[in-house]
Every structure is written in C-alpha cells, then in structure tokens.
Coordinates of C-alpha atoms and ligand atoms in Angstrom, one line a residue:
Chain A
M1 CA 105.8 113.7 156.2
R2 CA 108.4 114.9 153.7
G3 CA 106.8 116.4 150.6
Q4 CA 108.5 116.8 147.0
D5 CA 111.1 119.4 148.6
G6 CA 112.6 116.6 151.0
T7 CA 114.4 117.8 154.2
D8 CA 117.0 115.3 154.5
A9 CA 118.6 116.3 151.4
A10 CA 121.8 117.7 153.3
T11 CA 122.1 114.0 154.6
R12 CA 122.3 112.5 151.3
A13 CA 124.1 115.4 149.5
S14 CA 127.2 114.6 152.0
T15 CA 127.7 111.4 149.6
P16 CA 130.3 112.9 146.9
V17 CA 128.9 113.5 143.4
A18 CA 131.0 111.3 141.1
F19 CA 131.0 108.3 139.1
S20 CA 133.2 105.5 139.5
V21 CA 135.8 104.6 136.7
E22 CA 133.8 101.9 135.4
Q23 CA 130.6 104.6 135.2
L24 CA 133.0 107.1 133.3
A25 CA 133.6 104.3 130.7
E26 CA 130.0 103.4 130.5
V27 CA 129.2 107.3 130.1
H28 CA 131.9 107.4 127.3
R29 CA 130.4 104.3 125.4
L30 CA 126.7 106.2 125.7
Q31 CA 128.2 109.1 124.2
G32 CA 129.8 107.1 121.2
L33 CA 126.7 105.8 120.4
Y34 CA 125.2 108.8 118.7
P35 CA 126.1 111.2 116.0
D36 CA 126.1 114.0 118.7
R37 CA 127.5 112.9 122.0
R38 CA 124.9 115.1 124.0
A39 CA 122.3 113.1 122.7
A40 CA 123.5 110.4 125.6
L41 CA 122.2 112.9 128.2
L42 CA 119.2 111.2 129.0
P43 CA 120.8 107.8 129.3
V44 CA 123.4 109.2 131.3
L45 CA 120.8 111.0 133.7
H46 CA 119.1 108.1 134.1
L47 CA 122.6 106.1 135.3
A48 CA 123.0 109.3 137.4
Q49 CA 119.7 109.0 139.3
E50 CA 120.4 105.2 139.8
T51 CA 123.6 106.2 141.3
F52 CA 122.7 109.4 143.6
G53 CA 119.3 108.6 143.9
Y54 CA 118.0 111.8 142.7
V55 CA 119.3 114.6 140.5
S56 CA 119.9 117.4 142.7
L57 CA 121.6 120.6 141.3
E58 CA 124.9 119.3 142.1
V59 CA 124.3 116.3 140.0
E60 CA 122.9 118.4 137.0
A61 CA 126.1 120.3 137.2
Y62 CA 128.2 117.3 137.6
V63 CA 126.7 115.5 134.3
A64 CA 126.9 119.0 132.6
A65 CA 130.5 118.9 132.8
L66 CA 130.7 115.5 131.1
F67 CA 129.0 116.9 128.3
D68 CA 130.3 120.4 127.8
L69 CA 126.7 121.8 128.4
T70 CA 125.7 124.5 130.9
P71 CA 124.2 123.4 134.1
A72 CA 121.2 125.6 132.9
H73 CA 120.7 123.4 129.8
V74 CA 120.6 120.2 131.9
H75 CA 118.2 121.7 134.6
E76 CA 116.0 122.5 131.4
V77 CA 115.9 118.9 130.6
V78 CA 115.7 117.4 134.0
T79 CA 112.6 119.7 134.8
F80 CA 111.0 118.8 131.6
Y81 CA 110.6 114.9 132.4
T82 CA 108.6 113.3 135.1
L83 CA 110.7 110.4 135.5
F84 CA 113.9 112.6 136.9
F85 CA 113.3 113.3 140.7
R86 CA 114.9 116.7 141.9
A87 CA 114.7 115.8 145.6
P88 CA 115.1 112.9 147.5
K89 CA 112.6 110.0 146.9
G90 CA 111.5 106.9 148.6
R91 CA 113.2 103.6 148.5
H92 CA 110.3 103.0 146.2
I93 CA 107.7 104.8 143.9
V94 CA 104.5 103.5 143.6
A95 CA 102.4 105.1 140.7
V96 CA 99.1 104.6 140.2
C97 CA 97.7 105.6 136.9
H98 CA 94.7 107.7 136.8
N99 CA 93.9 108.1 133.2
L100 CA 90.6 107.0 131.5
S101 CA 90.6 103.2 131.5
C102 CA 91.9 102.9 134.9
H103 CA 89.4 105.6 136.2
L104 CA 86.4 103.6 134.7
A105 CA 87.6 100.5 136.4
G106 CA 88.1 102.4 140.0
A107 CA 91.6 104.0 140.1
P108 CA 90.1 106.8 142.5
M109 CA 89.2 104.1 145.0
I110 CA 92.8 102.5 144.6
V111 CA 94.5 105.8 145.2
A112 CA 92.1 106.8 148.4
H113 CA 93.0 103.3 149.5
L114 CA 97.0 104.1 149.1
R115 CA 96.8 107.4 151.1
R116 CA 94.8 105.8 153.6
R117 CA 97.4 102.9 153.8
L118 CA 100.6 104.9 153.8
G119 CA 99.1 107.9 155.6
I120 CA 100.4 110.1 153.1
D121 CA 99.0 112.2 150.1
V122 CA 99.9 111.9 146.4
G123 CA 103.4 113.3 145.9
E124 CA 104.8 112.8 149.6
T125 CA 107.1 110.2 150.8
T126 CA 106.0 107.9 153.9
D127 CA 108.4 109.0 157.2
D128 CA 110.5 106.2 157.1
G129 CA 111.4 107.0 153.6
R130 CA 110.1 103.6 152.3
V131 CA 107.5 104.7 149.6
T132 CA 106.5 107.8 147.2
L133 CA 103.1 107.7 146.1
Q134 CA 102.2 109.3 142.7
S135 CA 99.5 109.4 140.6
V136 CA 100.5 109.3 137.1
E137 CA 99.0 109.4 133.2
C138 CA 98.2 106.5 131.1
L139 CA 100.8 104.0 131.5
C140 CA 99.7 101.7 128.6
A141 CA 98.5 98.9 130.0
C142 CA 94.8 99.7 130.2
E143 CA 93.8 96.0 129.4
H144 CA 94.6 95.3 133.2
A145 CA 93.1 98.3 134.5
P146 CA 93.4 99.5 137.3
M147 CA 97.1 99.2 137.7
M148 CA 100.2 101.2 138.7
Q149 CA 104.1 100.9 138.3
V150 CA 106.2 99.7 141.4
D151 CA 109.7 100.8 140.8
D152 CA 110.6 99.0 137.5
R153 CA 107.5 96.3 137.6
Y154 CA 103.9 97.0 136.6
E155 CA 101.1 95.6 139.0
F156 CA 97.8 94.5 137.3
G157 CA 94.1 94.3 138.1
L158 CA 94.2 95.8 141.7
T159 CA 92.0 95.3 144.2
P160 CA 92.6 96.9 147.9
E161 CA 93.3 93.5 149.1
K162 CA 96.4 93.3 146.1
V163 CA 97.4 96.7 147.2
D164 CA 98.0 95.5 150.5
R165 CA 100.2 92.5 149.5
I166 CA 102.1 94.7 147.1
L167 CA 102.8 97.0 150.1
E168 CA 104.1 94.5 152.5
G169 CA 106.5 93.1 150.1
L170 CA 108.2 96.8 149.8
R171 CA 111.0 97.2 152.4
Chain B
M1 CA 86.9 89.4 109.8
T2 CA 89.2 88.1 112.5
A3 CA 91.0 86.5 109.9
E4 CA 94.6 85.3 110.0
K5 CA 97.1 86.6 112.9
I6 CA 100.0 88.1 111.5
L7 CA 101.5 90.4 113.9
T8 CA 100.4 88.3 116.7
R9 CA 101.0 84.7 115.6
N10 CA 103.1 83.8 117.9
F11 CA 102.1 85.7 121.0
A12 CA 101.0 82.1 122.3
R13 CA 104.3 80.8 122.7
A14 CA 106.0 81.5 126.0
D15 CA 109.1 81.8 124.0
S16 CA 107.9 84.0 121.6
H17 CA 110.5 86.8 121.9
T18 CA 113.8 84.9 121.4
L19 CA 115.8 84.4 118.1
K20 CA 115.3 80.5 118.3
A21 CA 111.7 80.8 118.2
Y22 CA 111.5 83.7 115.6
L23 CA 113.6 81.8 113.1
E24 CA 111.6 78.9 113.6
T25 CA 108.4 80.7 112.5
G26 CA 110.1 81.8 109.4
G27 CA 112.0 84.7 110.9
Y28 CA 114.4 86.8 108.9
T29 CA 113.7 85.4 105.5
A30 CA 112.0 88.5 104.3
W31 CA 115.4 90.2 105.2
Q32 CA 117.1 87.7 103.2
K33 CA 114.6 88.2 100.1
A34 CA 115.1 92.0 100.7
Q35 CA 118.7 91.9 100.4
T36 CA 118.1 90.8 96.9
L37 CA 115.9 93.7 95.8
P38 CA 117.0 97.6 95.0
P39 CA 115.9 99.9 97.5
A40 CA 113.6 101.6 95.5
E41 CA 111.8 98.4 94.8
I42 CA 111.1 97.8 98.3
T43 CA 109.8 101.1 99.1
E44 CA 107.6 100.6 96.0
E45 CA 106.4 97.3 97.3
V46 CA 105.3 99.0 100.6
K47 CA 103.4 101.8 98.7
Q48 CA 101.6 99.3 96.9
S49 CA 100.4 97.3 99.8
N50 CA 98.4 100.5 101.3
L51 CA 100.2 100.2 104.6
R52 CA 99.6 103.6 106.8
G53 CA 101.1 104.5 109.8
L54 CA 99.8 103.1 113.0
G55 CA 101.4 105.3 115.3
G56 CA 98.4 107.8 115.0
A57 CA 98.6 110.1 112.0
G58 CA 97.8 107.0 109.5
F59 CA 100.3 108.5 106.5
P60 CA 101.1 106.2 103.6
T61 CA 104.3 104.5 104.9
G62 CA 106.0 104.0 101.4
T63 CA 105.0 107.2 100.5
K64 CA 106.7 108.7 103.7
W65 CA 109.9 106.8 102.8
S66 CA 110.2 108.0 99.3
F67 CA 110.3 111.7 100.8
I68 CA 114.3 110.9 101.7
P69 CA 116.3 113.0 99.0
K70 CA 117.6 110.5 96.1
S71 CA 120.9 112.2 96.0
H72 CA 121.6 112.7 99.8
G73 CA 125.3 111.8 100.3
G74 CA 125.3 112.4 104.1
P75 CA 123.8 109.9 106.8
V76 CA 120.0 109.0 107.0
Y77 CA 118.5 107.7 110.3
L78 CA 115.5 105.4 110.9
V79 CA 113.7 106.3 114.3
I80 CA 111.5 103.7 115.5
N81 CA 108.6 105.4 117.8
A82 CA 108.3 103.0 120.7
D83 CA 107.3 105.8 122.8
E84 CA 103.7 104.3 123.4
G85 CA 101.8 106.9 125.5
E86 CA 98.5 107.6 124.0
P87 CA 95.7 106.6 126.4
G88 CA 94.0 103.7 125.7
T89 CA 96.6 102.1 123.7
F90 CA 99.1 99.1 124.6
K91 CA 100.1 97.2 121.4
D92 CA 103.7 98.4 121.0
R93 CA 104.1 96.9 124.4
Y94 CA 103.1 93.5 123.4
L95 CA 105.3 93.7 120.0
L96 CA 108.3 94.9 121.8
E97 CA 108.0 92.0 124.6
R98 CA 106.6 89.4 122.3
D99 CA 108.1 90.0 118.9
P100 CA 111.0 92.1 119.3
H101 CA 112.8 90.6 116.2
A102 CA 109.9 91.6 114.0
V103 CA 110.9 95.2 114.6
I104 CA 114.5 94.7 114.2
E105 CA 113.9 92.6 110.7
G106 CA 111.3 95.3 109.8
M107 CA 114.3 97.8 110.6
L108 CA 116.5 96.0 108.4
I109 CA 114.4 96.0 105.7
A110 CA 113.6 99.5 106.0
A111 CA 117.0 100.9 106.3
R112 CA 117.8 99.4 103.0
A113 CA 115.0 100.9 101.1
I114 CA 115.9 104.4 102.7
R115 CA 119.7 103.4 102.6
S116 CA 120.1 104.3 106.4
A117 CA 123.0 102.7 108.4
T118 CA 121.9 103.8 112.0
G119 CA 118.5 103.4 113.5
F120 CA 117.3 104.5 116.8
V121 CA 114.7 102.6 118.9
Y122 CA 113.0 105.2 121.3
V123 CA 111.2 103.5 124.0
R124 CA 109.0 104.9 126.5
G125 CA 110.8 105.5 130.0
E126 CA 108.3 103.7 132.0
Y127 CA 108.4 100.4 129.7
V128 CA 111.7 99.0 131.7
E129 CA 110.7 95.4 130.9
P130 CA 109.8 96.2 127.2
Y131 CA 113.0 97.6 126.7
R132 CA 115.2 94.9 128.5
R133 CA 113.2 92.3 126.2
F134 CA 114.1 94.4 122.9
A135 CA 117.6 95.2 124.0
T136 CA 118.2 91.8 124.6
A137 CA 116.7 91.1 121.2
V138 CA 118.9 93.4 120.0
S139 CA 122.1 91.8 121.3
E140 CA 120.9 88.2 120.0
A141 CA 120.9 90.0 116.3
Y142 CA 124.2 91.3 116.7
D143 CA 125.9 88.1 118.0
A144 CA 123.8 86.4 115.0
G145 CA 125.0 88.6 112.5
Y146 CA 121.9 90.1 111.4
L147 CA 123.2 93.8 113.0
G148 CA 126.5 95.3 112.8
K149 CA 127.0 94.7 109.2
G150 CA 126.0 97.9 107.5
F151 CA 123.1 98.7 110.0
D152 CA 123.1 99.8 113.4
V153 CA 120.6 99.7 116.0
V154 CA 120.7 101.8 119.2
V155 CA 118.1 101.6 122.0
H156 CA 117.2 104.6 123.6
R157 CA 115.2 105.0 126.9
G158 CA 112.9 108.3 127.2
A159 CA 112.1 109.7 130.6
G160 CA 108.5 110.1 131.0
A161 CA 106.6 112.8 128.8
Y162 CA 103.7 112.0 126.2
I163 CA 104.9 114.8 123.9
C164 CA 107.9 113.1 123.0
G165 CA 105.6 110.6 120.7
E166 CA 105.3 113.1 118.5
E167 CA 107.5 112.6 116.0
T168 CA 109.6 116.1 116.2
G169 CA 109.2 115.9 119.9
L170 CA 110.7 112.7 119.8
I171 CA 113.6 113.7 117.8
S172 CA 114.5 116.6 120.1
S173 CA 114.6 114.2 122.9
L174 CA 116.2 111.9 121.3
E175 CA 118.9 114.4 120.8
G176 CA 119.3 115.1 124.5
K177 CA 116.9 117.9 124.7
K178 CA 113.4 118.6 126.4
G179 CA 111.2 117.0 123.9
W180 CA 109.5 120.1 122.4
P181 CA 107.9 119.6 118.9
K182 CA 109.3 121.9 115.9
L183 CA 106.8 123.4 113.1
K184 CA 107.0 121.3 110.0
P185 CA 107.8 121.7 107.2
P186 CA 110.9 121.0 107.0
F187 CA 109.4 117.4 108.0
P188 CA 111.7 115.0 109.2
A189 CA 112.4 113.0 106.1
I190 CA 114.3 116.4 105.1
K191 CA 115.6 117.5 108.0
G192 CA 115.1 115.1 111.2
A193 CA 117.3 113.7 113.8
F194 CA 120.8 115.4 114.3
G195 CA 119.9 117.5 111.4
A196 CA 119.9 114.6 108.8
P197 CA 117.0 112.9 106.7
T198 CA 114.9 110.7 108.9
I199 CA 112.1 108.7 108.8
V200 CA 110.2 107.9 112.0
N201 CA 107.7 105.0 112.1
N202 CA 106.0 103.3 114.7
V203 CA 106.5 100.2 116.1
E204 CA 103.8 98.2 114.9
T205 CA 104.1 99.7 111.5
I206 CA 107.6 98.6 111.1
C207 CA 106.4 94.9 112.4
H208 CA 104.2 94.7 109.1
V209 CA 107.2 95.2 106.6
P210 CA 108.7 91.9 106.6
H211 CA 105.3 90.1 106.2
I212 CA 104.8 92.6 102.9
I213 CA 107.9 91.9 101.4
A214 CA 107.6 88.1 102.3
R215 CA 104.1 87.7 101.1
G216 CA 103.9 90.6 98.6
A217 CA 102.0 94.3 98.5
A218 CA 99.0 92.5 96.5
W219 CA 98.2 90.2 99.9
F220 CA 98.6 92.8 102.2
A221 CA 96.3 95.3 100.6
A222 CA 93.6 92.7 99.9
L223 CA 93.3 92.6 103.8
G224 CA 92.0 95.6 104.3
T225 CA 90.3 98.3 102.2
K226 CA 90.7 100.3 99.0
T227 CA 92.9 103.0 101.0
Q228 CA 94.4 100.9 103.7
G229 CA 95.8 97.4 103.8
G230 CA 96.4 94.8 106.2
T231 CA 95.6 94.0 109.8
R232 CA 96.2 95.9 112.7
M233 CA 96.3 95.7 116.7
Y234 CA 93.4 97.0 118.1
S235 CA 93.9 97.9 122.0
V236 CA 90.4 97.4 123.6
S237 CA 89.8 98.8 127.5
G238 CA 87.1 100.2 129.5
R239 CA 83.6 98.7 130.1
V240 CA 84.0 95.1 128.2
T241 CA 84.0 91.7 129.0
R242 CA 87.6 90.7 127.7
P243 CA 89.7 93.6 127.2
G244 CA 93.2 93.2 125.6
V245 CA 94.8 93.2 122.2
Y246 CA 93.0 92.1 119.2
E247 CA 94.7 91.8 115.7
A248 CA 92.0 92.1 112.9
S249 CA 91.6 93.6 109.5
V250 CA 91.5 97.4 109.4
A251 CA 88.0 96.7 107.6
I252 CA 86.4 95.4 110.6
T253 CA 83.2 97.2 112.3
L254 CA 83.6 98.8 115.8
R255 CA 80.5 96.7 116.6
Q256 CA 82.1 93.5 115.7
L257 CA 85.3 94.6 118.0
V258 CA 83.4 95.3 120.6
Y259 CA 80.7 92.4 120.7
D260 CA 82.5 89.8 118.9
L261 CA 86.1 90.0 119.7
A262 CA 86.0 91.9 123.2
G263 CA 82.8 90.0 124.3
G264 CA 80.3 93.0 124.8
V265 CA 79.7 95.5 127.2
T266 CA 80.1 95.1 131.2
G267 CA 78.7 97.7 133.6
N268 CA 75.1 97.7 132.9
G269 CA 75.5 96.0 129.5
R270 CA 74.2 98.9 127.7
L271 CA 76.7 101.0 125.3
K272 CA 76.9 104.7 125.9
A273 CA 79.9 105.7 124.2
V274 CA 83.2 104.3 122.5
V275 CA 86.5 106.4 121.9
P276 CA 87.9 104.5 118.5
G277 CA 91.7 105.7 118.4
G278 CA 93.1 106.7 121.7
S279 CA 92.0 109.5 124.1
S280 CA 92.5 112.1 121.2
A281 CA 90.0 110.7 118.9
A282 CA 86.6 112.3 118.9
I283 CA 83.8 110.3 121.1
L284 CA 81.1 108.0 119.1
R285 CA 77.5 107.3 120.8
G286 CA 76.8 103.9 121.1
D287 CA 74.5 104.4 118.0
E288 CA 77.4 105.3 115.9
I289 CA 79.5 101.8 115.8
D290 CA 78.3 100.4 112.4
V291 CA 81.9 102.1 110.9
T292 CA 84.8 100.5 109.7
M293 CA 88.0 100.9 111.7
D294 CA 90.5 102.0 108.8
V295 CA 91.8 105.5 108.5
D296 CA 89.1 106.9 106.3
G297 CA 86.1 104.9 107.7
L298 CA 86.8 106.8 110.8
R299 CA 87.7 109.9 109.5
N300 CA 84.2 109.9 107.5
A301 CA 82.4 109.3 110.8
G302 CA 84.1 112.4 112.2
T303 CA 86.5 110.9 114.5
M304 CA 89.9 109.2 113.7
A305 CA 91.4 105.7 113.9
G306 CA 94.7 107.3 115.4
S307 CA 96.6 104.6 117.9
A308 CA 93.4 102.1 117.5
G309 CA 92.9 102.3 121.1
V310 CA 89.4 101.7 122.1
I311 CA 87.8 102.8 124.9
V312 CA 84.4 101.3 126.1
M313 CA 81.9 103.1 128.0
D314 CA 78.4 101.5 129.7
E315 CA 75.4 103.8 130.3
T316 CA 76.3 103.9 134.0
V317 CA 79.6 106.0 133.2
S318 CA 79.5 109.8 133.3
I319 CA 80.7 111.5 130.6
P320 CA 81.6 115.0 132.1
E321 CA 83.5 113.0 134.8
A322 CA 85.3 110.9 131.5
L323 CA 86.1 114.4 130.0
M324 CA 87.6 115.7 133.2
V325 CA 89.9 112.9 133.4
V326 CA 90.7 113.3 129.7
A327 CA 91.1 117.2 130.2
R328 CA 93.3 116.7 133.3
F329 CA 95.7 114.6 131.0
Y330 CA 96.0 117.2 127.9
A331 CA 96.5 120.0 130.8
H332 CA 99.4 118.3 132.2
E333 CA 100.9 116.9 129.0
S334 CA 101.1 120.2 127.1
C335 CA 104.6 121.1 126.5
G336 CA 103.5 124.8 126.8
Q337 CA 105.4 126.1 124.0
C338 CA 102.1 127.7 121.9
T339 CA 99.9 130.0 123.9
P340 CA 96.4 128.3 122.7
C341 CA 97.4 125.0 123.9
R342 CA 99.1 125.9 127.3
E343 CA 96.3 128.2 128.3
S344 CA 93.3 126.5 126.5
T345 CA 94.3 122.9 128.3
G346 CA 94.4 124.3 131.5
W347 CA 91.6 126.7 131.6
I348 CA 89.2 124.0 129.9
Y349 CA 90.4 121.2 132.5
K350 CA 89.4 123.8 135.6
M351 CA 85.8 124.4 133.7
V352 CA 85.2 121.0 133.2
R353 CA 86.0 120.0 136.8
R354 CA 84.2 122.6 138.4
I355 CA 81.1 121.6 136.0
V356 CA 81.7 117.9 137.4
E357 CA 81.9 119.3 141.2
G358 CA 78.6 121.1 140.9
R359 CA 79.8 124.7 140.7
G360 CA 79.3 125.0 136.9
R361 CA 78.1 128.4 135.4
K362 CA 75.4 128.6 132.8
D363 CA 77.8 129.7 129.8
D364 CA 80.6 127.5 130.7
L365 CA 79.7 124.7 127.8
D366 CA 79.8 127.4 125.4
T367 CA 82.8 128.8 126.6
I368 CA 84.8 125.8 126.5
L369 CA 83.7 125.0 122.9
D370 CA 84.3 128.6 121.9
V371 CA 87.8 128.3 123.5
A372 CA 88.9 124.9 122.4
R373 CA 87.7 125.8 118.7
R374 CA 89.7 129.1 118.6
G375 CA 93.1 127.6 119.0
A376 CA 92.6 124.5 116.8
G377 CA 94.9 124.4 113.9
T378 CA 97.1 127.4 115.1
T379 CA 99.7 125.3 117.4
I380 CA 103.0 123.9 116.2
C381 CA 101.7 120.2 116.5
A382 CA 98.6 118.2 116.5
F383 CA 98.7 117.6 120.2
Y384 CA 96.2 120.6 120.5
D385 CA 94.0 119.4 117.9
G386 CA 94.1 115.8 119.6
A387 CA 92.6 117.4 122.8
V388 CA 90.0 119.4 121.0
G389 CA 88.5 116.4 119.5
P390 CA 87.2 115.4 122.9
Y391 CA 86.6 118.6 124.4
V392 CA 84.1 119.3 121.6
S393 CA 82.8 116.1 121.0
Y394 CA 82.1 114.7 124.4
I395 CA 80.1 118.4 125.0
E396 CA 78.3 118.3 121.7
K397 CA 77.0 114.5 121.8
F398 CA 76.3 114.6 125.4
R399 CA 75.4 118.2 126.2
A400 CA 72.4 117.3 128.4
E401 CA 74.4 115.6 130.7
F402 CA 76.6 118.3 131.5
E403 CA 73.9 120.7 131.6
A404 CA 72.0 118.2 134.2
L405 CA 75.1 119.0 136.7
I406 CA 74.9 123.1 136.2
P407 CA 73.0 124.6 139.2
R408 CA 70.2 127.0 137.5
Ligands
LIG501 C1 100.6 114.3 120.5 C2 101.2 113.2 119.8 C3 101.5 112.1 120.5 C4 101.8 111.1 119.6 N1 102.3 109.7 120.1 C5 102.8 109.0 119.8 C6 103.4 107.8 120.3 O1 103.3 107.1 121.3 N2 103.7 106.8 119.3 C7 103.7 106.7 117.9 O2 104.1 105.8 117.3 N3 103.0 107.7 117.3 C8 102.8 109.0 118.1 N4 102.3 109.9 117.4 C9 102.8 110.1 115.9 C10 104.0 110.4 115.6 O3 104.1 111.9 115.3 C11 104.2 109.6 114.0 O4 103.2 110.5 113.3 C12 104.2 108.4 114.1 O5 105.3 108.0 114.7 C13 104.9 108.0 112.5 O6 104.9 106.6 112.5 P1 103.7 105.7 111.6 O7 103.6 106.6 110.3 O8 104.6 104.2 111.2 O9 102.6 106.0 112.3 C14 102.1 111.1 118.3 C15 101.2 112.1 117.5 C16 101.5 113.5 118.3 C17 100.7 114.7 117.5
LIG502 S1 100.3 122.2 120.3 FE1 100.9 122.1 122.5 S2 102.1 120.1 122.9 FE2 102.3 120.7 120.7 S3 104.1 122.2 120.8 FE3 102.3 123.2 120.9 S4 102.0 123.6 123.1 FE4 103.6 122.2 122.9
LIG503 S1 94.5 104.1 131.5 FE1 96.0 103.2 133.2 S2 97.2 102.3 132.1 FE2 96.2 103.2 130.4

C-alpha cells in the first residue's frame, strides 16, 4: 500500500518538468487576465497538476520561476489547498463527503464499504495505482446525500451496490 | 408563501443554461434598461428593494455598493463569490449550472452601478461541471457582445479551502496567495482585490439584480418582510421526504419549509432539531420552528439566516454525534492565523469526540462552553464565531443527551 508519501515518486519524477510551447502560451494568457500576473498562480498550478500528475517540489520550483516568485511562496500556497497533491496519486480520486447531511444519510457506512472493497484506508492509494480514497468536507450536493466526487464527477445517492458499479467503471 | 418563482423560474427547462433559452425568457432586457439609468440610480433602486446579501452575512446590497468611493479614479472590481462551501448549502451550484446568464446579467448591471470594468467569478475548485457550464455561458456572452464592451469577466477556479468563501480570504486567494482572511477595516469596498475598491457579492444575490431593475424595487421589497425583500433559495437536506432547493419568500416560516415544501420529516417522523442557515447557524429545537426565515426573524430567534442551508434531524439522530461531525469540520478548516480559532477548534473537536466515544469527563461540557465563548468575537474573521454557534447551541439545547454519554 502506498500512502500520501508515495514511494514511486522517483520513477515519475524522471519525466522532465516542463510545459509544452502551447502550455507556456496558455500560462502567458492566464497571467494576462489579471491586474497582477501572480493571480494566475492557482490556475497555473491546476494546469501543472493535470500535466505532471502532482505538484512535487520540482514542479513548485518550475512554476515559481514562471512567476518570478520564490519556491517557498509557491510551496506555502500549494500546501494551503486540499486539491493539490504533493505526492503521486491514483489514476482516480474517490472523495467521499463525510459532513453532516451525508453523515445523516449513512456516509460512515459508505466509507467503510469503500475501504473494504479497495482494501485501503482513507488517504491511501491502491497498490495498482488505480484509486486514491479520500474523505472530505461538504461538497455542497447535500440534497443527494450520501454522495462523493469521482475525479471531475459528482456521484449521488450512494448505496453499496451503486458504489460497486462506480468502482467497476474505474480503470 | 411558495409564490412566484423568480430565480428558479427556468430550472425545469433542460436548456435553461443556454443563451437562447435565457433570451427567450426575457434575458438581458434588464441590462438594456439599466444602460439608460445613471449608476447612482441603479444603486438606489437596489437599496430600496431591501435586497440583503445571501452569501451568509445578510448585509444590504445597495448600501454595500454605495461604499465605493465616489471620486475614485483607478480600477474598481466586482467579485462574485461562487465558492459555495457552507455545509448544508447547494443553491449556487444550481444557479451556475442552470442559469449562468442571470449571473452575467446581474454582474453587468452591478458593474455599471459601481463603475467597474472587470469582474471575477471565484468558483470553488470541486465544482468542475458548474465551472464548465458557467465558463461556456461567459463565452456565449462574449460572442453575443454583452461582454467585452466595457466589462470583462474572468472565471477563476479555487483549489479547495472553505475559508476562501470568506470575502477577504477569497480576495487573498484570487490574488494567488493562500486564502488567509484579513482584518476589517479596511473593508473590500475601500481596499479589496489588488488593492482596489472591490464589491464582493454572492451568486444568488447578484442573480436577483436583473429582476429588481426590470420590475422595480417596490415589487421586490413587497415579496419579503419590512427589512428584507424578495425570495431566496433554501437548500433543504437531512431527514426530510423531499430534499432539494426551494425558492420561497424570505418571510416563509421554517415550519412551512420543512413540512409544506420539503414534505415533512423522515426517520421516525418526529422532528428533533433543525439547523436553519448552514452549519455555522445555531441549532433550533423541533418546537422552535415557527420563525420566519428572514435575516432579522432568525436573528431574533438566536440563530442566523446565513446561507439558508436547512439541515433537518429527526428524533433518532444523535445530537452529540452531529456536533462531532460539525466540530471536525471547523477543526479541519480553520486557517490557523488566530490562536483562539486554531487551538479551540482542535481542542473542542477532541473533547466532543471523546464524549461520543464514551470517554468524556464530568466537566468536559462546561470546559467546551467556556473555551468556545472565550475566543468568540476576538478573531480576524467570522469563521470562529460560526463555529461557536453550533458548539454552544447544540450543548445548551441538548445537554442531557451529552451528559448521558459521560461515564459517572
Ligand atoms: C467562514 C466564512 C465562509 C463564507 N463562505 C461563503 C461562501 O461560501 N459563499 C458566499 O457567498 N459567502 C460566504 N461567506 C460570506 C462572505 O464573507 C461575504 O459576506 C459574501 O460573499 C458577500 O456577498 P453577499 O453580500 O452578496 O452575501 C462566508 C463568510 C465566512 C465568515
Ligand atoms: S478566525 Fe479562524 S479562519 Fe478566521 S482568520 Fe482567524 S484562524 Fe483563520
Ligand atoms: S454534507 Fe455531503 S454534500 Fe453536503
């Protein structure tokens, strides 16, 4: 099992950290949208995570250089937000809401079911790198509790059977 | 009380998010009208409508706009708070997905009133689909020439942090920093985004603006109470028959909302408690629901209208367990700047948790109340007061239930 401090960082880090020419143009465009180009930091970090898989220290330093910021500043920003990963993550992120309305609708049972099915704890990634499991605060879809986010998608009205079906669809 | 649907009138249409549907239902005509009005008159109309902010604080919108310095020569920014994160709230998600052009039209009108040439819409990072929908609508509005002629809109994605919903935290985050709130004053209207005068408004607040301009302040004011106009969107969840978003007057009672609109209580069918305004609002007992949902009505009832996230609990729900879940949230989301907030949220979560797990100590409840109250009102932002509301009210109103869990 691989925790948040994933052990195969070395293998992934061998891909060079650099945006393509098109991506650099996009960085430039994003920076031009704001009165202060540094405001594009979050959008560019999103782009970096999509491109490099996660935001390593190397990625932080690379992004910092694109903004004339110190790597320390970028690090402080990256660590503040929950959507940036600082270690390799699974190919899919399964984030179950554990806040009040979902709790009232059985979220603890859904979390337990996911842990059993995936054989990992919250915060871990399956050995095959398929899924990272998270337990998160209110995703603001409480009318469909219990619910979870799978990558970009919201999945509503969860039951153990529905969870199984969703997991089967993740490759 | 269910009255006319205003914000949600098009939600049943499958294509309600498109420019075509918006135009077919009178879209952008308020903007045409607003262009013939002097900016000060737009602000005055919004003031007279008694529209109050629907993001949480309930501040009068027109009054807020009037705080922008008159003689200001530099840029003025309009920032729309679409960082919806208050537990129990999901209305802005519906507006972004199903009526994005209403947000844009509201922004055009507000921008004219405050003389702003640039607007930012800060969408919470997890809202990927709402973000795409809204960004598509913005492109449509550019292509149709509504945007790009004196007013530009930038759609910005957050990255996961509840505190970025607080307006000064949101501004810090928009500027590319961690989302640390700042001490007010100075208020954003004087010194906000990028150091310039800035108005921050919630998505739902801004969606009301075109209707106020099109149909008049008096019409809007008459929909509500003496001190708050209009309808609003209630997010109802928890143990109810029909959870969902309901638009109704701000003068509707909590009882009508739970029983008439949401179809009543599930579980064992008997109401134990309701949180009326998102998790930061003090809890009400089942016998305290004959209150109107407007800002002042709920304030008089010792709680708050907040974001109008209504969470319903039947008698089978354990209140200590509910508080444990809520306390975990505040412990996780404190930004850590202020000592009372950082320390107390963590400590209180631990104490509530040990009570729920049967390891509580005799004086834990009084310690929680004491610790909670001591920090209230002393912090940089209202996050901590929002945590104190549930800590104190859950324990005071359901004390016996907590005591029953503590070994003698
Ligand atoms: C901890 C905290 C979280 C908040 N979260 C939100 C939010 O998610 N959305 C929102 O519109 N306002 C939120 N607010 C309120 C904003 O600070 C601000 O009052 C609001 O966006 C102003 O818009 P309005 O006047 O139109 O309501 C929050 C406030 C606090 C203290
Ligand atoms: S009250 Fe809490 S969330 Fe607000 S600034 Fe202080 S530490 Fe941060
Ligand atoms: S509590 Fe789970 S989505 Fe709100």
